[in-house]
PDB file of C-alpha atoms in Angstrom:
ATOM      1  CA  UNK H   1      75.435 185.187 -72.071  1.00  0.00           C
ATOM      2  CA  UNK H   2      73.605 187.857 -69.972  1.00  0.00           C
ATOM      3  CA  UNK H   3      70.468 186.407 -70.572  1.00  0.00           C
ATOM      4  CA  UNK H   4      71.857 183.281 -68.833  1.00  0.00           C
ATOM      5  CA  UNK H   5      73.310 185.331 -65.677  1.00  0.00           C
ATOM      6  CA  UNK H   6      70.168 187.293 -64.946  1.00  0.00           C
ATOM      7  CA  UNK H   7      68.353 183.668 -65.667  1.00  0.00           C
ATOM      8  CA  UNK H   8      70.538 182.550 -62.800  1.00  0.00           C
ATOM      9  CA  UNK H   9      70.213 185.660 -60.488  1.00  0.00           C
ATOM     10  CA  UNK H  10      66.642 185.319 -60.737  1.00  0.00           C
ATOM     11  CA  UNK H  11      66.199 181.478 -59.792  1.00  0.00           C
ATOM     12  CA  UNK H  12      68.952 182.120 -56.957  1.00  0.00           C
ATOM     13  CA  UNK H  13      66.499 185.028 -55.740  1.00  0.00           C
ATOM     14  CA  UNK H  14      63.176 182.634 -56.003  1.00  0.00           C
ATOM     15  CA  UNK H  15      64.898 180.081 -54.112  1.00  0.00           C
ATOM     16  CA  UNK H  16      66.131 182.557 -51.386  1.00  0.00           C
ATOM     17  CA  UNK H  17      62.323 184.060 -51.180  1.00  0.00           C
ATOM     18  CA  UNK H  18      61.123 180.520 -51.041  1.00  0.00           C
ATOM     19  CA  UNK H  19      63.526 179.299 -48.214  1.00  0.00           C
ATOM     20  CA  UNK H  20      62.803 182.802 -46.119  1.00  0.00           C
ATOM     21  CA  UNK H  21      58.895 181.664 -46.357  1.00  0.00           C
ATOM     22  CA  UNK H  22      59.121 178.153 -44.965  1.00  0.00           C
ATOM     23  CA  UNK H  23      61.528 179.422 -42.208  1.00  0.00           C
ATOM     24  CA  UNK H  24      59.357 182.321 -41.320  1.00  0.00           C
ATOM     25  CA  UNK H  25      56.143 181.224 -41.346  1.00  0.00           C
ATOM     26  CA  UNK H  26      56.251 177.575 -40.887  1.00  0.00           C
ATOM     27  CA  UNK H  27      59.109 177.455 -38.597  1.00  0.00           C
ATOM     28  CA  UNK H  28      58.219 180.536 -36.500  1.00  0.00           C
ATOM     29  CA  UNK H  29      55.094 179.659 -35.781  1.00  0.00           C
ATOM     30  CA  UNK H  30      56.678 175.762 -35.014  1.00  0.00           C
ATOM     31  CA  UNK H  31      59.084 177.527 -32.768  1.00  0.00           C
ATOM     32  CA  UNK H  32      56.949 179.566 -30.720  1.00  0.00           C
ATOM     33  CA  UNK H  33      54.214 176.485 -30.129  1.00  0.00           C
ATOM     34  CA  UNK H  34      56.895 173.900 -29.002  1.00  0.00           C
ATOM     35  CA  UNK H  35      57.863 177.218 -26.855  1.00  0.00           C
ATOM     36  CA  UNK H  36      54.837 177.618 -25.297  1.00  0.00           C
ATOM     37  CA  UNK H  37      54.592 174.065 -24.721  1.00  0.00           C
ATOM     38  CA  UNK H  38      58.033 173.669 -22.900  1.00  0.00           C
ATOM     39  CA  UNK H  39      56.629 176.888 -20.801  1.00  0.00           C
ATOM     40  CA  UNK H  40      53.609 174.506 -20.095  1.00  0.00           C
ATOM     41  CA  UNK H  41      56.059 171.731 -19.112  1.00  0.00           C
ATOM     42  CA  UNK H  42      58.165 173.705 -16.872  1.00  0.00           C
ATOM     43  CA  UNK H  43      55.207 175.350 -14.759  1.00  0.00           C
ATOM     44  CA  UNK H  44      53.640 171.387 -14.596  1.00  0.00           C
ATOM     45  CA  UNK H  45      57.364 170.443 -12.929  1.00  0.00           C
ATOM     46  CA  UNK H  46      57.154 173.115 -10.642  1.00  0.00           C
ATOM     47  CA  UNK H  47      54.481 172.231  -9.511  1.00  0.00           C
ATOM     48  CA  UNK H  48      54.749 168.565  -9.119  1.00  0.00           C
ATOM     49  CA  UNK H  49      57.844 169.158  -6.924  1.00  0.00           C
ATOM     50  CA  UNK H  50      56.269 171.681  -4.800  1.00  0.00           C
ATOM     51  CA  UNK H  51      53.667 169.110  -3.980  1.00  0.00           C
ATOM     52  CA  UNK H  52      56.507 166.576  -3.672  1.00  0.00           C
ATOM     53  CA  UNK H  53      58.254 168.699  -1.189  1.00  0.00           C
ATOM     54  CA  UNK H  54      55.009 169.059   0.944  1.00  0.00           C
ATOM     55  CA  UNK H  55      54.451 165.274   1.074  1.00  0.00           C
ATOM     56  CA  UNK H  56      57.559 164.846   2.126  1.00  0.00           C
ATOM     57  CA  UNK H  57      56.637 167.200   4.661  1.00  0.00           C
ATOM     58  CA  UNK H  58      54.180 165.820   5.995  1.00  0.00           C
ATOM     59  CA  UNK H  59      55.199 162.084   6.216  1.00  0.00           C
ATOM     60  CA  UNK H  60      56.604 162.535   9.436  1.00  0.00           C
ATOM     61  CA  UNK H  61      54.139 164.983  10.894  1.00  0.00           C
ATOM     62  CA  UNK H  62      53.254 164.200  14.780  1.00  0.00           C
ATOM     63  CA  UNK H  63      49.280 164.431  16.193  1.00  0.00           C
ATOM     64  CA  UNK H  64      50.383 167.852  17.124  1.00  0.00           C
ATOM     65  CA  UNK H  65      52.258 168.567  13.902  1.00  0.00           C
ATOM     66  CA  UNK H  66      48.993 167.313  12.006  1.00  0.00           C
ATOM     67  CA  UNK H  67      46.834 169.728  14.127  1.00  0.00           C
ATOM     68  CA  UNK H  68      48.910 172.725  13.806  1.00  0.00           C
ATOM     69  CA  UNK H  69      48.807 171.905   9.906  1.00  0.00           C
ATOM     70  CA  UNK H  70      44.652 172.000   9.985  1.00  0.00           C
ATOM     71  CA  UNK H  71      44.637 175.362  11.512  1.00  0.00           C
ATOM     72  CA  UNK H  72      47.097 176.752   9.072  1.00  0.00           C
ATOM     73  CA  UNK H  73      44.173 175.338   6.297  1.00  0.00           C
ATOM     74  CA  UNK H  74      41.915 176.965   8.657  1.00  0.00           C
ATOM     75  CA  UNK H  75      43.059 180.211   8.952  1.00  0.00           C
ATOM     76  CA  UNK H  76      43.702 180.302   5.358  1.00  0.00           C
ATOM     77  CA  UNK H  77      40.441 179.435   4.936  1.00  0.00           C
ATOM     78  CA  UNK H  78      39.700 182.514   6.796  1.00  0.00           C
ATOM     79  CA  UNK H  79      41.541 184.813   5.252  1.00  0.00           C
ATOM     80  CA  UNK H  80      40.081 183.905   1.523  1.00  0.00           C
ATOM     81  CA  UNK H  81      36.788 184.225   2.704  1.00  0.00           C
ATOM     82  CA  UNK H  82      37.930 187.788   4.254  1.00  0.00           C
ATOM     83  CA  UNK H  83      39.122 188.344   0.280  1.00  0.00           C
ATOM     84  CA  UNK H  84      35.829 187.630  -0.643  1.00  0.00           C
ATOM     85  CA  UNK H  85      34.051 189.872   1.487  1.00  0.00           C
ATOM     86  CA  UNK H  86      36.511 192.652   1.279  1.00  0.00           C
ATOM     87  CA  UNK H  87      35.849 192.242  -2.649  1.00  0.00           C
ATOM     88  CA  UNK H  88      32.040 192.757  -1.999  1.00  0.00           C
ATOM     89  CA  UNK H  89      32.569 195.789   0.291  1.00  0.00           C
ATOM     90  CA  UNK H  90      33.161 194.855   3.985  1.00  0.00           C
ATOM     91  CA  UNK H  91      34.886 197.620   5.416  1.00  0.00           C
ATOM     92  CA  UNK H  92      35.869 195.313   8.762  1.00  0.00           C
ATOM     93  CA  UNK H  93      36.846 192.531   6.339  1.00  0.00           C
ATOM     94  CA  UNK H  94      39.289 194.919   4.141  1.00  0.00           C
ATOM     95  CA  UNK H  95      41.039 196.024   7.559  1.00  0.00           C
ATOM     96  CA  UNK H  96      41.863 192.780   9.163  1.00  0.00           C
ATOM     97  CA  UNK H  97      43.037 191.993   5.647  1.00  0.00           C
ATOM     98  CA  UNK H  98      45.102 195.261   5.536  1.00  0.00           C
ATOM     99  CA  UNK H  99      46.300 194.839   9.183  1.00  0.00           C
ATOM    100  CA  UNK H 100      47.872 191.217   7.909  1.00  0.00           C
ATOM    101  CA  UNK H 101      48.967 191.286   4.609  1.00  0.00           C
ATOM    102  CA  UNK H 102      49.537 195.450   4.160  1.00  0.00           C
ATOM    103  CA  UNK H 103      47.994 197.992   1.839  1.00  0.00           C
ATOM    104  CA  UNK H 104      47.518 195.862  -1.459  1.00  0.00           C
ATOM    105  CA  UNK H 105      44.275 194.522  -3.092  1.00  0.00           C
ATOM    106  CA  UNK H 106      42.927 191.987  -5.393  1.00  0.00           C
ATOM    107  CA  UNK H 107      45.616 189.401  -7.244  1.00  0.00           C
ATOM    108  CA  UNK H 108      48.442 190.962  -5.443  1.00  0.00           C
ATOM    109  CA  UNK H 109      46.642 190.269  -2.105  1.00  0.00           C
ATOM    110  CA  UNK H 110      45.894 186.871  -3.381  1.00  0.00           C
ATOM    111  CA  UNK H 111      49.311 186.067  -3.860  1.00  0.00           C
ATOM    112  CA  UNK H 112      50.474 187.238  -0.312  1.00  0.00           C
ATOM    113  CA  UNK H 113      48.022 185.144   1.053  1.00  0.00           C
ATOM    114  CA  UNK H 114      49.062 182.259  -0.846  1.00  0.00           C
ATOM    115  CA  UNK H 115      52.366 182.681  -0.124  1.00  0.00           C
ATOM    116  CA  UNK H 116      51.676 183.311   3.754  1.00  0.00           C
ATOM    117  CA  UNK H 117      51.100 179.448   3.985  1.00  0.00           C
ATOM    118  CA  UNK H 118      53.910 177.761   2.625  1.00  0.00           C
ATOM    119  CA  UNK H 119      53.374 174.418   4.575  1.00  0.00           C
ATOM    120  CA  UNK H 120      50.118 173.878   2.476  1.00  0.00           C
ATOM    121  CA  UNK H 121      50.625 171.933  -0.589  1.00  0.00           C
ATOM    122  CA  UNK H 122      50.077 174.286  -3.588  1.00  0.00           C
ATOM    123  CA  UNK H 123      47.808 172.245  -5.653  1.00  0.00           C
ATOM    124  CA  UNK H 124      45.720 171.989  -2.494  1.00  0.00           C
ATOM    125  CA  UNK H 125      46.012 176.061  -1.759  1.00  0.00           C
ATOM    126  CA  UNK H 126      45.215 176.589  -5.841  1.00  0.00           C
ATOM    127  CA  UNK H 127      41.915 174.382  -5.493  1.00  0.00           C
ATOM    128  CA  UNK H 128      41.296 175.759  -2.406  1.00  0.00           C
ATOM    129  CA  UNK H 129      41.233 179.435  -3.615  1.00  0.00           C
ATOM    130  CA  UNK H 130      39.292 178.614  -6.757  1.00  0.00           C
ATOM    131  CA  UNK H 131      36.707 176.621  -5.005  1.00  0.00           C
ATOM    132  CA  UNK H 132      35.950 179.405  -2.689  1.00  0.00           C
ATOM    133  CA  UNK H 133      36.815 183.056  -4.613  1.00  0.00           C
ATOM    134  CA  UNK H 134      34.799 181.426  -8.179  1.00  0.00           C
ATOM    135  CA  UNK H 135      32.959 178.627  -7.281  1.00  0.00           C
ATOM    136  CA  UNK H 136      30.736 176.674  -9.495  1.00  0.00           C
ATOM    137  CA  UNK H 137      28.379 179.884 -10.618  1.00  0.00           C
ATOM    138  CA  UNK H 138      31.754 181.760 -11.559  1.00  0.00           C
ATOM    139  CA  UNK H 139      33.336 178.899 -13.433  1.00  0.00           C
ATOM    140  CA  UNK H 140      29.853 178.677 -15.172  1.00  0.00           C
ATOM    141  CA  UNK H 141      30.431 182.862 -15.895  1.00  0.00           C
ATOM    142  CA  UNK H 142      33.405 182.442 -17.191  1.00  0.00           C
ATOM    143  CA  UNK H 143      33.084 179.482 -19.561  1.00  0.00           C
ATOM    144  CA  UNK H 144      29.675 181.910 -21.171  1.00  0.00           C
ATOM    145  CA  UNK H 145      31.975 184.859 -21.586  1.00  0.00           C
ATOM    146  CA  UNK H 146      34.711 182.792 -22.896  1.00  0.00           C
ATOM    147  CA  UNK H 147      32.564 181.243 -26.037  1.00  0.00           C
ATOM    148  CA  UNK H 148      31.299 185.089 -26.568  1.00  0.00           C
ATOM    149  CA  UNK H 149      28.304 185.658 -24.696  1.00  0.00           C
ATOM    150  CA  UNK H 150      26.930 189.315 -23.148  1.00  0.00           C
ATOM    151  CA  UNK H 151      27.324 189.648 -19.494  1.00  0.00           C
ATOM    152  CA  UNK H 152      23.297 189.665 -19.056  1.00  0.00           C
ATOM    153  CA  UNK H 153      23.499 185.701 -21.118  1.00  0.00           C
ATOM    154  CA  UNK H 154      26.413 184.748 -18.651  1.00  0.00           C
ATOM    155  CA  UNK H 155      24.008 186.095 -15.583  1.00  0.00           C
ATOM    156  CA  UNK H 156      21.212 184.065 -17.479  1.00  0.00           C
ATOM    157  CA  UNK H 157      23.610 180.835 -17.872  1.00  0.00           C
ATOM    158  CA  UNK H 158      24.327 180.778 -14.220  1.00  0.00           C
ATOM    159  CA  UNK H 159      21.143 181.474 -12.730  1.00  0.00           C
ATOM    160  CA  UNK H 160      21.510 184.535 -11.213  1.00  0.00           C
ATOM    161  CA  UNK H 161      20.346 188.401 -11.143  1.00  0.00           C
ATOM    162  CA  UNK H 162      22.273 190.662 -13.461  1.00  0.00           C
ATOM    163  CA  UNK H 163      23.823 192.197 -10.734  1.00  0.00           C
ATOM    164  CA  UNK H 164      25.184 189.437  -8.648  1.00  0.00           C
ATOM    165  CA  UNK H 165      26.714 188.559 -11.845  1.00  0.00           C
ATOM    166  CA  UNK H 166      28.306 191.695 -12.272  1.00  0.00           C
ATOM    167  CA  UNK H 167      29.668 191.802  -8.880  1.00  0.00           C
ATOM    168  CA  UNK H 168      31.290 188.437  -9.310  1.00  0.00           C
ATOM    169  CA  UNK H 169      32.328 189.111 -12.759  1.00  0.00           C
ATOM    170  CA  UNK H 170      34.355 192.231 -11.075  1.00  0.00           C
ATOM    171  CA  UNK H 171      36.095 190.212  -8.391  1.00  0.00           C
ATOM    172  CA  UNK H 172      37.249 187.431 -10.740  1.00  0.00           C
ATOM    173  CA  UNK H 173      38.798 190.566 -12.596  1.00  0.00           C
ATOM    174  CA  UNK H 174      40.244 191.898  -9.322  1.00  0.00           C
ATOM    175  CA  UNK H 175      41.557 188.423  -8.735  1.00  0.00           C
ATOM    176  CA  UNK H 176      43.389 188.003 -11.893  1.00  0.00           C
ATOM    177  CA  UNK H 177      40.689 185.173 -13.438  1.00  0.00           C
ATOM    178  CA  UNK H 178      39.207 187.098 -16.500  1.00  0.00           C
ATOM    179  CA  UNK H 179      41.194 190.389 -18.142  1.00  0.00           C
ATOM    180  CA  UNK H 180      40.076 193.529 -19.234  1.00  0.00           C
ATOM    181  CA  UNK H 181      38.384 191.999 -22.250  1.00  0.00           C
ATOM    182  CA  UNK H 182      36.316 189.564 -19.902  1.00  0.00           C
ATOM    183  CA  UNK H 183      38.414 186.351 -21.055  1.00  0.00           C
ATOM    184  CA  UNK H 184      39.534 183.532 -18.713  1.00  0.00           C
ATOM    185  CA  UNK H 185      43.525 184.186 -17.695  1.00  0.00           C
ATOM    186  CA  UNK H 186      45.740 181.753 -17.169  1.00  0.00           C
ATOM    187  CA  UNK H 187      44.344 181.251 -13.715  1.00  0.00           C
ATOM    188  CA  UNK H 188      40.977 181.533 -14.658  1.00  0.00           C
ATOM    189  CA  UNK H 189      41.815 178.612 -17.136  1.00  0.00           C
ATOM    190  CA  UNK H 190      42.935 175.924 -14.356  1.00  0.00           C
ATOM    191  CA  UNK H 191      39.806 177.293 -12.130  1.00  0.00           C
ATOM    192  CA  UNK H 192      37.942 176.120 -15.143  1.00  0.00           C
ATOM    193  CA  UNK H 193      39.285 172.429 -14.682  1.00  0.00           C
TER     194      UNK H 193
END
């Protein structure tokens, strides 16, 4: 008779060990990629109605509206390419910068200028920014250090002089495209597309 209740006791036990390891590990893990994928989902719908919203904007744009728009691309233009050479050490660069956006640098800078422009489409701002602050040598950078290679194989992979490399590698980490550990962000990944 005790035999049978500690027979019992242990089979209830197995089946509670068994039902904590499929919920644990096969439904955690489950759970957390269906998470990141609704995360994916949501950023994808923000961003499709900002660029709805700025269509809409500018389907009733007059000559003067449509000129006024080009020198807000213009000017932000301007100001990336200030990034850029504030990045690499231009001293007259870093204080018109300064003088417009206030005392912050790299991503955070990035992100004022960004948001400066509002009547730009996003998408358009995004590919904008990436074409000009990585460009095709830092995409090709980024993709070496991202399957493992040294910094002196990325340099080698995209043509240029150790050094130039290393510069650029240090303003895609200012900018928020590779982390500490010299592997593409989240940003650096869609500069990558």
């Amino acid at each position: 008779m005790t035999v049978d209740i500690w027979i019992e006791i242990f089979l209830v036990a197995i089946i509670l060990i068994l039902l904590g390891w499929i919920l644990y590990s096969g439904g955690g893990s489950r759970q957390r990629k269906l998470q990141q994928e609704i995360e994916a989902q949501r950023e994808e719908l923000r961003l499709l109605r900002e660029a709805n919203e700025s269509l809409r904007n500018a389907l009733g744009l007059s000559e003067e509206g449509k000129l006024r728009r080009h020198q807000e691309i213009f000017q932000f233009l301007r100001d990336l390419e200030s990034l850029r050479a504030a990045i690499a050490g231009s001293t007259i660069s870093q204080k018109v910068l300064r003088s417009k956006y206030g005392d912050v640098e790299g991503f955070e800078l990035l992100t004022r200028i960004m948001d400066a422009r509002p009547n730009i489409d996003p998408a358009v701002k995004r590919r904008i920014a990436d074409e000009i602050l990585v460009g095709e040598a830092g995409r090709t950078i980024m993709k070496a250090l991202d399957k493992g290679a040294s910094i002196d194989r990325a340099a080698s992979a995209a043509g240029m002089p150790l050094i130039v490399a290393k510069g650029q590698i240090r303003r895609l980490q200012m900018l928020g495209y590779l982390d500490s550990r010299l592997k593409p962000t989240e940003q650096g990944r869609r500069a990558l597309e």
